[in-house]
mmCIF file with all atom_site columns, C-alpha atoms in Angstrom:
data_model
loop_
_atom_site.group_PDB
_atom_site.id
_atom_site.type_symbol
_atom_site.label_atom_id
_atom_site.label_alt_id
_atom_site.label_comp_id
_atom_site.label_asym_id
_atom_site.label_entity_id
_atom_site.label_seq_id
_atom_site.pdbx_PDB_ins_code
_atom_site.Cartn_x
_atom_site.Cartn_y
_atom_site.Cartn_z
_atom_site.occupancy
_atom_site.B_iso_or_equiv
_atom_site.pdbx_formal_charge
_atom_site.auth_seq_id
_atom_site.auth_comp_id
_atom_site.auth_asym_id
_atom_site.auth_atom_id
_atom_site.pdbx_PDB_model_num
ATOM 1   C CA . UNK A 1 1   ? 89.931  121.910 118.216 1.00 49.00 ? 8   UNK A CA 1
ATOM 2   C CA . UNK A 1 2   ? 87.994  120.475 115.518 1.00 44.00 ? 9   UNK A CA 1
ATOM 3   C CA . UNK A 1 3   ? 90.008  120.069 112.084 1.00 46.00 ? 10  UNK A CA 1
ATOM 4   C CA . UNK A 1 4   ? 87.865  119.889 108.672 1.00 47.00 ? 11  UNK A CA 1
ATOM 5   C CA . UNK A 1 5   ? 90.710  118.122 106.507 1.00 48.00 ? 12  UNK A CA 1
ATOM 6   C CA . UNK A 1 6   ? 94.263  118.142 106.950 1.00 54.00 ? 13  UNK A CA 1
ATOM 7   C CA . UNK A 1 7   ? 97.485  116.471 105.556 1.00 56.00 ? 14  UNK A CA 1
ATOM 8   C CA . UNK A 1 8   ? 98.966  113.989 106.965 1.00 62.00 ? 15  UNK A CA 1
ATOM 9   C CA . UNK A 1 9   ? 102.880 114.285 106.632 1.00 62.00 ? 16  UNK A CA 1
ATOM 10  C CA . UNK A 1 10  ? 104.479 111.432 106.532 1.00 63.00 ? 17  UNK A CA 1
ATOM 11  C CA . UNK A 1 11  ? 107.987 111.149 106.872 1.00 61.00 ? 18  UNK A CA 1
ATOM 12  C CA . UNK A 1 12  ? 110.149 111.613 103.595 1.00 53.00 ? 19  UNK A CA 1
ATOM 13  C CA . UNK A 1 13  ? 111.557 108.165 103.240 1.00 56.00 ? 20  UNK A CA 1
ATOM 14  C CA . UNK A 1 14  ? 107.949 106.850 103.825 1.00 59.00 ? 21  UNK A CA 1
ATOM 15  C CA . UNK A 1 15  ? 105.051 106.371 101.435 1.00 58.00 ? 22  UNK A CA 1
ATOM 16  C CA . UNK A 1 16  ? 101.611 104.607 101.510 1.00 62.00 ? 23  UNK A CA 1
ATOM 17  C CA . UNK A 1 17  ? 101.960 101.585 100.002 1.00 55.00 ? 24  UNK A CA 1
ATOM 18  C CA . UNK A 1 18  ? 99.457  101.453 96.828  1.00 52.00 ? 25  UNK A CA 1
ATOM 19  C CA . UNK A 1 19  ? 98.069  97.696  97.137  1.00 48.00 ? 26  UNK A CA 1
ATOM 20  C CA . UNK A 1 20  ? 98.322  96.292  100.301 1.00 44.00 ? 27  UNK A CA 1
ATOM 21  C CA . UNK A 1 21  ? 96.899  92.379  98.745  1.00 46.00 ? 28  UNK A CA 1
ATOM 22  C CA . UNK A 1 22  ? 99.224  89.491  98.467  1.00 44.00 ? 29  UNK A CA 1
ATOM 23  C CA . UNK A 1 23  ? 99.038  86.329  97.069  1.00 42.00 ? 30  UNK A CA 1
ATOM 24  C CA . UNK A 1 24  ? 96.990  84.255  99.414  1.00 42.00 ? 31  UNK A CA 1
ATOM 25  C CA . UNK A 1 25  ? 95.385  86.707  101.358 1.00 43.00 ? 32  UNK A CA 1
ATOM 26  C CA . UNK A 1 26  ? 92.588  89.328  100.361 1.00 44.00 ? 33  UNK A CA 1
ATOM 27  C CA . UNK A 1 27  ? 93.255  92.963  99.486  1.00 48.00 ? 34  UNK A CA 1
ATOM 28  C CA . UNK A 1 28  ? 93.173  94.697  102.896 1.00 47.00 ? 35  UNK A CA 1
ATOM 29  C CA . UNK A 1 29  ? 92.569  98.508  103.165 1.00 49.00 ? 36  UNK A CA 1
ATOM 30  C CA . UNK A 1 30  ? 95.885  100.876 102.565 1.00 75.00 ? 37  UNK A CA 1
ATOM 31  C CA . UNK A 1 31  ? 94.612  102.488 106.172 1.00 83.00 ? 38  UNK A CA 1
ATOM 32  C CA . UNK A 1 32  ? 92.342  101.817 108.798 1.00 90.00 ? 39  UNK A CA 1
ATOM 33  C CA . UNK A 1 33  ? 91.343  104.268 111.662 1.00 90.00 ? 40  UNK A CA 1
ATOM 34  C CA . UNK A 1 34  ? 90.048  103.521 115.233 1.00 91.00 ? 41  UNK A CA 1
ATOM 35  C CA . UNK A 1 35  ? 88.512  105.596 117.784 1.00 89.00 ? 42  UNK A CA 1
ATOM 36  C CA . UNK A 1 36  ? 91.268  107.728 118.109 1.00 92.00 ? 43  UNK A CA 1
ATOM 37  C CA . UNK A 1 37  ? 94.017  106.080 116.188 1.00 92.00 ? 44  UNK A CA 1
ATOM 38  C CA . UNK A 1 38  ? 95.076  105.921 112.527 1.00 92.00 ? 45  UNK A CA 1
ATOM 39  C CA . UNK A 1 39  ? 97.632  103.209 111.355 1.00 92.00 ? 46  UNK A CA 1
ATOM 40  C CA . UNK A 1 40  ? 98.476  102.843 107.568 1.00 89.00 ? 47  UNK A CA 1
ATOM 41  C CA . UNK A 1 41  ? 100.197 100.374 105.402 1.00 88.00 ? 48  UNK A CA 1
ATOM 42  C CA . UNK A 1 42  ? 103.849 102.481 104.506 1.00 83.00 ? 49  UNK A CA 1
ATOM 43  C CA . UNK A 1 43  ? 107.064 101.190 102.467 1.00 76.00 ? 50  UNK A CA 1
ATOM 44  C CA . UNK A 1 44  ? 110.215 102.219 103.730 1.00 73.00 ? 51  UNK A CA 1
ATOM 45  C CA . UNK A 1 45  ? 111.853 101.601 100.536 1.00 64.00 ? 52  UNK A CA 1
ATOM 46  C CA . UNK A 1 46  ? 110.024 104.311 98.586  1.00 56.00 ? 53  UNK A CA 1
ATOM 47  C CA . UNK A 1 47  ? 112.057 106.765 96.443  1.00 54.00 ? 54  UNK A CA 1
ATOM 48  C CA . UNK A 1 48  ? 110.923 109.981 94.801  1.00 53.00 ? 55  UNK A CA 1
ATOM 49  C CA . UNK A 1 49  ? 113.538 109.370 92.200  1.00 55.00 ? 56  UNK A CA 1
ATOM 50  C CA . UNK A 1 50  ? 111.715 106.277 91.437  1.00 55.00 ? 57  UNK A CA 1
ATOM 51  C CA . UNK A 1 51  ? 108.335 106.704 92.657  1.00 50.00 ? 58  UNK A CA 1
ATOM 52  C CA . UNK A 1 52  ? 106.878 103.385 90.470  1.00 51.00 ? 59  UNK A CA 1
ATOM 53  C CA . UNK A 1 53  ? 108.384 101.113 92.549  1.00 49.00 ? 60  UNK A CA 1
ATOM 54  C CA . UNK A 1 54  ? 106.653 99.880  95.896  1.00 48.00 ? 61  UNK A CA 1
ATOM 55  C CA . UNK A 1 55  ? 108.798 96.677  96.692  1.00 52.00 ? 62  UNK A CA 1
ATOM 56  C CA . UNK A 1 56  ? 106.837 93.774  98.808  1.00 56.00 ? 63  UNK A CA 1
ATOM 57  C CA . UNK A 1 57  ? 109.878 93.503  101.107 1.00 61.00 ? 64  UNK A CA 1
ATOM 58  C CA . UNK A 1 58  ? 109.619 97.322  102.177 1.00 72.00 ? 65  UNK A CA 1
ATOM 59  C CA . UNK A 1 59  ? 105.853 96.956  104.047 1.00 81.00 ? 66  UNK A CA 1
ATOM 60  C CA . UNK A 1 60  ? 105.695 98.211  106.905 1.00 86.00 ? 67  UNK A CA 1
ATOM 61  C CA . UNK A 1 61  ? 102.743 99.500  109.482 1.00 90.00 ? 68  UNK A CA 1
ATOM 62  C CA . UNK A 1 62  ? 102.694 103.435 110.583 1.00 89.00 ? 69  UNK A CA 1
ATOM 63  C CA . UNK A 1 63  ? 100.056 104.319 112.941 1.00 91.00 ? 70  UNK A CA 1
ATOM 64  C CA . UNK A 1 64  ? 99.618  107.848 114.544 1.00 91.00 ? 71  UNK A CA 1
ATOM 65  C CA . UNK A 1 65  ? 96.783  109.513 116.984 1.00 92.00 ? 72  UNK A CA 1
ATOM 66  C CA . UNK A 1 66  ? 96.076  108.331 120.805 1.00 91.00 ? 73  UNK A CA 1
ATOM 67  C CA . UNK A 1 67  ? 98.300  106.045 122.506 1.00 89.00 ? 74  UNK A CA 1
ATOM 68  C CA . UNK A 1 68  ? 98.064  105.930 125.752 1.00 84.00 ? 75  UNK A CA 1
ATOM 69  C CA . UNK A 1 69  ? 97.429  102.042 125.792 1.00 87.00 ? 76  UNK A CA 1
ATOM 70  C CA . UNK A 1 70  ? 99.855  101.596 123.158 1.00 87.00 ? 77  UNK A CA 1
ATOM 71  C CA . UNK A 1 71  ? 97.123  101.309 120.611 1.00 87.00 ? 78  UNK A CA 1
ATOM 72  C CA . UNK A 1 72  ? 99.054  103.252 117.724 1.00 87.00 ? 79  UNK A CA 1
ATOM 73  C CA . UNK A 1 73  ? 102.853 102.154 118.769 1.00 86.00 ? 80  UNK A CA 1
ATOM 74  C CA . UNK A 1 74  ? 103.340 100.038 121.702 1.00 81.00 ? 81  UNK A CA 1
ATOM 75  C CA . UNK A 1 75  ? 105.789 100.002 124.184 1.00 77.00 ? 82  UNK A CA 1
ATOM 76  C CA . UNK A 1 76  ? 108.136 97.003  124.178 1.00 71.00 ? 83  UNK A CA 1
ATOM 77  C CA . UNK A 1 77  ? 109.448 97.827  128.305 1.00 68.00 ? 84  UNK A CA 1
ATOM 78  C CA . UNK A 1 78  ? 107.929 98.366  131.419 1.00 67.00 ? 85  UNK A CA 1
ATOM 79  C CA . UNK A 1 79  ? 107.552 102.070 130.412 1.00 73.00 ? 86  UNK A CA 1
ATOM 80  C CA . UNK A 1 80  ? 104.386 103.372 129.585 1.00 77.00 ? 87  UNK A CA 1
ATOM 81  C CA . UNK A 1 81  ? 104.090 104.269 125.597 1.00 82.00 ? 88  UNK A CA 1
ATOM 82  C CA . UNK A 1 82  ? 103.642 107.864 125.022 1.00 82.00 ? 89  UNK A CA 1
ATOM 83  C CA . UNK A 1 83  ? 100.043 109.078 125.299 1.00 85.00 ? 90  UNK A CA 1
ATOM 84  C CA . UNK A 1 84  ? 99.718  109.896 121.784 1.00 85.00 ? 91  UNK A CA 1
ATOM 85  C CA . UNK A 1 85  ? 101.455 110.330 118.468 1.00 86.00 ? 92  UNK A CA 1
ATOM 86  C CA . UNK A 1 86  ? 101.190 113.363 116.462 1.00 84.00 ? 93  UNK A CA 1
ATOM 87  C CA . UNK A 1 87  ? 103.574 112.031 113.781 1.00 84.00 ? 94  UNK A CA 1
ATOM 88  C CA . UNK A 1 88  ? 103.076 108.301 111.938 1.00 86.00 ? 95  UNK A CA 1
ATOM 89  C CA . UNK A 1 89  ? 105.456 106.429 113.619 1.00 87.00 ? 96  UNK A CA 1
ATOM 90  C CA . UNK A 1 90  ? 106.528 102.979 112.806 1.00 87.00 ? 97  UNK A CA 1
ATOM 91  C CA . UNK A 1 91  ? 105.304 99.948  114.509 1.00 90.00 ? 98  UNK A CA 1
ATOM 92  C CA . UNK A 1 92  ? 107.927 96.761  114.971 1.00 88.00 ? 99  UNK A CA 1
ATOM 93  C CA . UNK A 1 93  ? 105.681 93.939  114.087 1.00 88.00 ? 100 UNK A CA 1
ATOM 94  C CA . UNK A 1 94  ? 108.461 91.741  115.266 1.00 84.00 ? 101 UNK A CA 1
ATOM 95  C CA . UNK A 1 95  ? 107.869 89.075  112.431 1.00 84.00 ? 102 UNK A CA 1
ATOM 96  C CA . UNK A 1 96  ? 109.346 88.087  109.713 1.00 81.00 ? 103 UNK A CA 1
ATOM 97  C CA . UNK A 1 97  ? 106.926 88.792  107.428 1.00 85.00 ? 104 UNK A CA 1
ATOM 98  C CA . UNK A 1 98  ? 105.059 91.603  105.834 1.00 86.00 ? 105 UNK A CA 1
ATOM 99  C CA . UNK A 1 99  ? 101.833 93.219  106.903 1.00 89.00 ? 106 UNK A CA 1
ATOM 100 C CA . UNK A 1 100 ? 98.916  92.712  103.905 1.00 87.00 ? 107 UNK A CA 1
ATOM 101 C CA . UNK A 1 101 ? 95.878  93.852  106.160 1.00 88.00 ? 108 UNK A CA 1
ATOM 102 C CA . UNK A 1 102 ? 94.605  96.261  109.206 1.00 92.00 ? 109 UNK A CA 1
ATOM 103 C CA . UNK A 1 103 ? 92.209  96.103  111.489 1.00 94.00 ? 110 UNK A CA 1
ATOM 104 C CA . UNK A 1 104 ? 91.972  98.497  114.239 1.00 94.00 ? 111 UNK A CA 1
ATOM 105 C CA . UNK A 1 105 ? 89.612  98.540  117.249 1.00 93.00 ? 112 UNK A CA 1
ATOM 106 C CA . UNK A 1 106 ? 88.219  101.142 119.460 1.00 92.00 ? 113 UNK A CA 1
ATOM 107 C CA . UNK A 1 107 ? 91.500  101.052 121.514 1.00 91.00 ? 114 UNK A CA 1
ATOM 108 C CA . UNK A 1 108 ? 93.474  98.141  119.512 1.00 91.00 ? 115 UNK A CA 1
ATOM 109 C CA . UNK A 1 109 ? 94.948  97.217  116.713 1.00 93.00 ? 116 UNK A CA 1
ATOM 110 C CA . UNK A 1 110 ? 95.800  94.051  114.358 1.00 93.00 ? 117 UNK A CA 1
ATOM 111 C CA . UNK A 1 111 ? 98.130  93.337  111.362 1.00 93.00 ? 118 UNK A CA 1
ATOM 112 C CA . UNK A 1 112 ? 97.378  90.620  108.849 1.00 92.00 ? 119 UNK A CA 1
ATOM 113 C CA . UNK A 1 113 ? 100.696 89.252  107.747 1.00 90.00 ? 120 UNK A CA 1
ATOM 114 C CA . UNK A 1 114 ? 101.986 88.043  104.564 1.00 88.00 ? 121 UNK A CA 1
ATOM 115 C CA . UNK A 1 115 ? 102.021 84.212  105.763 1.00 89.00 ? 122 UNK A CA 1
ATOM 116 C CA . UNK A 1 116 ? 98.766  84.236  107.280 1.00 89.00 ? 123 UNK A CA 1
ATOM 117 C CA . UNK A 1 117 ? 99.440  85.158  110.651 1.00 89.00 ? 124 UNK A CA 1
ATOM 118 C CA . UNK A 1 118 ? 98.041  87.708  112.745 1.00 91.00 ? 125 UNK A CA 1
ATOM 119 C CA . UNK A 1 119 ? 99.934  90.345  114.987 1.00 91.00 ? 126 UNK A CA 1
ATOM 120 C CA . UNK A 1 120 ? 97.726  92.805  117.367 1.00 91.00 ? 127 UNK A CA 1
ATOM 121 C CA . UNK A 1 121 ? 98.541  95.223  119.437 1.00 90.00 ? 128 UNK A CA 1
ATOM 122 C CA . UNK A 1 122 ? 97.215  97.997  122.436 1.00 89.00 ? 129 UNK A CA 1
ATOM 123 C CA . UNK A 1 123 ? 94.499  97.667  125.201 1.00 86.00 ? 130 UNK A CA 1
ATOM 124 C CA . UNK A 1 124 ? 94.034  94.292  126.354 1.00 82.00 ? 131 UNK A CA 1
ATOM 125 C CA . UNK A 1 125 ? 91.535  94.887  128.961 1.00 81.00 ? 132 UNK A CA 1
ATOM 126 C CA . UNK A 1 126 ? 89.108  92.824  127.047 1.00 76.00 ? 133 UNK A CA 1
ATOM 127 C CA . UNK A 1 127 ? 91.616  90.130  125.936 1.00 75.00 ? 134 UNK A CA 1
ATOM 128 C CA . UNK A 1 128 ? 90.729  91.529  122.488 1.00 77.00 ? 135 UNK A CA 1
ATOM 129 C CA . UNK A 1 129 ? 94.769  91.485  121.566 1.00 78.00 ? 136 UNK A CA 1
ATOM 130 C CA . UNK A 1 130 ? 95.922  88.429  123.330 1.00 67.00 ? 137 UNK A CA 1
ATOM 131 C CA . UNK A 1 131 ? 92.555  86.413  124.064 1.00 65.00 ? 138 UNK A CA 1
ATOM 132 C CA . UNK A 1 132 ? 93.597  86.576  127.933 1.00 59.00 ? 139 UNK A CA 1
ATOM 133 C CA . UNK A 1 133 ? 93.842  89.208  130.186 1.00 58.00 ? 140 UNK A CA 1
ATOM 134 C CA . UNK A 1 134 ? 97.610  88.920  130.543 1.00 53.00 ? 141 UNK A CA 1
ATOM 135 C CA . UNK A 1 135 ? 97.960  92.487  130.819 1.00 63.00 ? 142 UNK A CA 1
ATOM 136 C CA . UNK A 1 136 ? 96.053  96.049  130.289 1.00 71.00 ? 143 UNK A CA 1
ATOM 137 C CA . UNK A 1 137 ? 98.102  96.904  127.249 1.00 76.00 ? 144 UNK A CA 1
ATOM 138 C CA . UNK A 1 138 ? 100.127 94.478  125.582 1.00 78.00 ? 145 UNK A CA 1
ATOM 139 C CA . UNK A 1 139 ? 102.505 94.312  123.114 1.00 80.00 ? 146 UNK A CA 1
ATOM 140 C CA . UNK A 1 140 ? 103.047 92.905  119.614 1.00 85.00 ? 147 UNK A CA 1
ATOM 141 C CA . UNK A 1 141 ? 102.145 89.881  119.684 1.00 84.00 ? 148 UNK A CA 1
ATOM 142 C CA . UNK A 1 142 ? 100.949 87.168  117.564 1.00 85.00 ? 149 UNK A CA 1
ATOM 143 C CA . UNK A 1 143 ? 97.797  85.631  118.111 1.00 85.00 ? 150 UNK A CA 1
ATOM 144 C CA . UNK A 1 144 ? 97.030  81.597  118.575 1.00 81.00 ? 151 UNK A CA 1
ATOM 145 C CA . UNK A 1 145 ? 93.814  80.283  116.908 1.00 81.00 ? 152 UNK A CA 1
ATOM 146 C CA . UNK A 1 146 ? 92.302  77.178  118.450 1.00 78.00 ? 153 UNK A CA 1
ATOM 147 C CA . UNK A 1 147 ? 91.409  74.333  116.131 1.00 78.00 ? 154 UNK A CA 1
ATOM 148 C CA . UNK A 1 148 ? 92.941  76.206  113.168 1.00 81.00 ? 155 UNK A CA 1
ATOM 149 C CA . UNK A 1 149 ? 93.866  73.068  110.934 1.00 84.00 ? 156 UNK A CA 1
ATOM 150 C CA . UNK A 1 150 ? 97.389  72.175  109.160 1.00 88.00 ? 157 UNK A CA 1
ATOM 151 C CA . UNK A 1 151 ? 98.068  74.478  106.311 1.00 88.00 ? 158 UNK A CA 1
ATOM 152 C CA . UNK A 1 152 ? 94.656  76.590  107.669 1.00 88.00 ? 159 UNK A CA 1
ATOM 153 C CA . UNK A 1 153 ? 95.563  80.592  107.503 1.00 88.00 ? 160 UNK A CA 1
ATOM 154 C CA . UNK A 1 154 ? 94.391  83.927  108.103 1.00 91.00 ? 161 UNK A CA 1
ATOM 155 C CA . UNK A 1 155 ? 92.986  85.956  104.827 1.00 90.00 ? 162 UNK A CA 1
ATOM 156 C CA . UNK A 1 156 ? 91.375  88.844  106.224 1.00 90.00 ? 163 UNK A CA 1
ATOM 157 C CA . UNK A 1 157 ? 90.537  90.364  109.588 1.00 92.00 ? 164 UNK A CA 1
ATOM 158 C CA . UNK A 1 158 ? 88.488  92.715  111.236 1.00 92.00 ? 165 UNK A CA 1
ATOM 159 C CA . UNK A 1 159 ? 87.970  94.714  114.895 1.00 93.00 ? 166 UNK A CA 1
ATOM 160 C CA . UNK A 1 160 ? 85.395  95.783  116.918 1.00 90.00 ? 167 UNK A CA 1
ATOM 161 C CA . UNK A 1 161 ? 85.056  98.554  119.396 1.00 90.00 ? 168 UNK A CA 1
ATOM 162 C CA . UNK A 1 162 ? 86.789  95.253  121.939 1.00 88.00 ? 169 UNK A CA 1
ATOM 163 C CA . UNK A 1 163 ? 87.255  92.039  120.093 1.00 87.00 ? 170 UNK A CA 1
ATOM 164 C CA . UNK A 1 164 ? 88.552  90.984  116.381 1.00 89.00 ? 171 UNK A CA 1
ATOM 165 C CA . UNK A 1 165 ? 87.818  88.047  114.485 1.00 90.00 ? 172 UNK A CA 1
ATOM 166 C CA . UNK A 1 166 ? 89.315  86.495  111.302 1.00 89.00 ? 173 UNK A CA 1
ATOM 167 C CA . UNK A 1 167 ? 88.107  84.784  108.163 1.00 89.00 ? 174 UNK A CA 1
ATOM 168 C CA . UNK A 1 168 ? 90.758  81.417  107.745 1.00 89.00 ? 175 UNK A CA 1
ATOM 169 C CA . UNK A 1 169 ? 91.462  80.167  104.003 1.00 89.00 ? 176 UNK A CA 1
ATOM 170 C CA . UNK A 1 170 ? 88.915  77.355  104.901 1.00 86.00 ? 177 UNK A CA 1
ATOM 171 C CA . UNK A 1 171 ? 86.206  79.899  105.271 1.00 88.00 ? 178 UNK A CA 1
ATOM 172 C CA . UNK A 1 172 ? 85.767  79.083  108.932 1.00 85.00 ? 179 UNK A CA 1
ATOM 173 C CA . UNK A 1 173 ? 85.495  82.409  111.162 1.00 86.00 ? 180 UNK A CA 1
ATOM 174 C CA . UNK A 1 174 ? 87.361  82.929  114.547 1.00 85.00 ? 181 UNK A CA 1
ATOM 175 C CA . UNK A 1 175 ? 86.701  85.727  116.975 1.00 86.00 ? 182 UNK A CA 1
ATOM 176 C CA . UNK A 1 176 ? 88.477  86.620  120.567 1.00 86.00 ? 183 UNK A CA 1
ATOM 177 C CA . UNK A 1 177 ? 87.763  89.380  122.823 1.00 83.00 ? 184 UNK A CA 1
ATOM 178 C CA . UNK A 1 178 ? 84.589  90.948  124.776 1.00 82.00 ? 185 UNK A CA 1
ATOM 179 C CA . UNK A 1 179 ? 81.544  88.152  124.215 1.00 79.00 ? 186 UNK A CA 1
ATOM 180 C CA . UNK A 1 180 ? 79.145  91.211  125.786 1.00 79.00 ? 187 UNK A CA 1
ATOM 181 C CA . UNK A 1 181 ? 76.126  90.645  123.950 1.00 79.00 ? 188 UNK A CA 1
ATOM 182 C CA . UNK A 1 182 ? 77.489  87.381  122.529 1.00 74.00 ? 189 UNK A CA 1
ATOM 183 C CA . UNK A 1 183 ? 79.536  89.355  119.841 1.00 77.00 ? 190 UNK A CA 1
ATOM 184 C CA . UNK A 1 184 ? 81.930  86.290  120.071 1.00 76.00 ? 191 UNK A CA 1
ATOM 185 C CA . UNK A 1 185 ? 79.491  84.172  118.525 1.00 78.00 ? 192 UNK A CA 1
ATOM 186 C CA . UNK A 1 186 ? 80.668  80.706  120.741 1.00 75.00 ? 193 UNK A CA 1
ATOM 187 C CA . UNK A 1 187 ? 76.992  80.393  122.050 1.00 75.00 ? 194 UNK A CA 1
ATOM 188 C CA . UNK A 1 188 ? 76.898  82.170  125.357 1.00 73.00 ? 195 UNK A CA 1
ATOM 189 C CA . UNK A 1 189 ? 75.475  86.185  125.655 1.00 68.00 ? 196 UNK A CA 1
ATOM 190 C CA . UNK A 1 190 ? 78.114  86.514  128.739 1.00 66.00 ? 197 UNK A CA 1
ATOM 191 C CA . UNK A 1 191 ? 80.547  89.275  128.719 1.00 60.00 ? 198 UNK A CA 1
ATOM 192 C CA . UNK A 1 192 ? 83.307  87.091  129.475 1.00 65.00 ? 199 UNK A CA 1
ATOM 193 C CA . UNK A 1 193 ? 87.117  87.353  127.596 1.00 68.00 ? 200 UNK A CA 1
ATOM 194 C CA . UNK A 1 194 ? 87.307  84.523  124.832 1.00 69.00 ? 201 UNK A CA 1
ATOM 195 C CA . UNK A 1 195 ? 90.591  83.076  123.467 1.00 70.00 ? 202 UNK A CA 1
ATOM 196 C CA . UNK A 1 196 ? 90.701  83.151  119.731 1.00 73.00 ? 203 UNK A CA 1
ATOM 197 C CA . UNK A 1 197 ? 88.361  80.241  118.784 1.00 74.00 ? 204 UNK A CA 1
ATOM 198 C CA . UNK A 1 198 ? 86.380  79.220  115.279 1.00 76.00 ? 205 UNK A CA 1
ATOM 199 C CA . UNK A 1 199 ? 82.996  80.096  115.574 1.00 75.00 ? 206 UNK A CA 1
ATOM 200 C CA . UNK A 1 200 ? 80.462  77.346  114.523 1.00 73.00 ? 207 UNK A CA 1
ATOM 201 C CA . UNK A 1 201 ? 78.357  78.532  111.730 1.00 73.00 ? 208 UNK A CA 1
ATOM 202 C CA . UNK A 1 202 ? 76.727  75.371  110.916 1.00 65.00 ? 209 UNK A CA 1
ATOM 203 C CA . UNK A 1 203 ? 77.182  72.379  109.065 1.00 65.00 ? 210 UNK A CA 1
ATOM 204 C CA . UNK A 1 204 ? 78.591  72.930  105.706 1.00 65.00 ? 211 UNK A CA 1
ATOM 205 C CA . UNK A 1 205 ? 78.782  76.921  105.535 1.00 64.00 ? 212 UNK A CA 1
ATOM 206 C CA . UNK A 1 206 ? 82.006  78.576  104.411 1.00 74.00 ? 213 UNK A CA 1
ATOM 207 C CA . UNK A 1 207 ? 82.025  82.395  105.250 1.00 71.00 ? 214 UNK A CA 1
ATOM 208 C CA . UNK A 1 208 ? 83.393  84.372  102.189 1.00 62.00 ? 215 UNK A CA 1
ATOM 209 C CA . UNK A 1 209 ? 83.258  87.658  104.114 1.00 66.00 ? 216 UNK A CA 1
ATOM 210 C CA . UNK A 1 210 ? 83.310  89.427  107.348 1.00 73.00 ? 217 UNK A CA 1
ATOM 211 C CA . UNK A 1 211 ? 82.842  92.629  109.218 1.00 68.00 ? 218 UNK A CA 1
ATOM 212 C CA . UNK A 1 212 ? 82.590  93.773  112.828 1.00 77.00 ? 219 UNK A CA 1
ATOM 213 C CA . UNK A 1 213 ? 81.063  96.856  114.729 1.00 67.00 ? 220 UNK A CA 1
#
């Protein structure tokens, strides 16, 4: 059935975190929907006897909605994930860090983390998680950039319907996924999977921004 507006009710001990930017990385969206999936920005440290205080160490990533390729929460065994979420349910980033950023896809999804990295997650039928086709559904897992440079990292990214792409500190762009219709931007219209590579925008331009549909 079709829903005109509705809470969403997250758990008690959760809340959505307030500003999800951090030092070194642009301010990324507190949520971010896909085709069928919603994942937000939470902290897990949240307390409605002191709702001021968001601390950086509590981020986490909640994503609810269809799941059936593990788009929303992924499974981490051989089981399939469940095929969808009607609660926000935490994702294990399985890093170290904290998630800044979202970017979800038509069927995938992708966390920009705190030290530049980028986690993604979901259907991989297009290599648009992994930049191979290791697997239909994959996952966390964090994705290698070619010819990213020493001290080069990730400040924002975004998803299309099947590939992402990320804008570096060195305002170079890198995409992976579907190149159908030569979305990929590495000079060939073929619909071939492409790892994560930096796009060649020409001599001496630095991309400031970026979007994908």
């Amino acid at each position: 059935p079709v829903v005109s507006s509705a809470w969403v009710e997250l758990p008690t001990d959760l809340a959505v975190y307030p500003n999800a930017g951090a030092p070194g990385a642009t301010a990324g969206p507190l949520l971010d929907a896909g085709a069928a999936h919603t994942c937000a920005i939470v902290n897990t440290q949240w307390s409605a006897s002191d709702p001021g205080t968001y601390p950086l160490v509590g981020r986490a990533v909640a994503c609810w909605g269809a799941n059936a390729d593990g788009r929303s929460v992924p499974s981490e065994s051989a089981e399939p994930p469940a095929p969808t979420l009607g609660t926000p349910t935490l994702v294990d980033l399985r890093s170290g860090s904290v998630p800044v950023d979202l970017a979800l896809g038509g069927s995938h999804s992708c966390a920009l983390m705190a030290d530049g990295s980028v986690n993604c997650w979901g259907a991989n039928d297009h290599a648009q998680v992994l930049g191979d086709y290791a697997s239909d559904r994959a996952p966390v897992k964090q994705v290698f950039i070619r010819q990213m440079e020493p001290g080069e990292t990730v400040r924002s990214i975004v998803a299309g319907a099947d590939h992402s792409c990320a804008l570096t500190s060195r305002g170079r762009v890198a995409c992976w996924g579907s190149n159908g219709l030569g979305k990929i931007g590495n000079g060939s219209p073929g619909p071939e999977a492409v790892p994560a590579t930096v796009v060649a925008l020409g001599k001496d331009v630095d991309a400031v921004g970026l979007d994908a549909g």
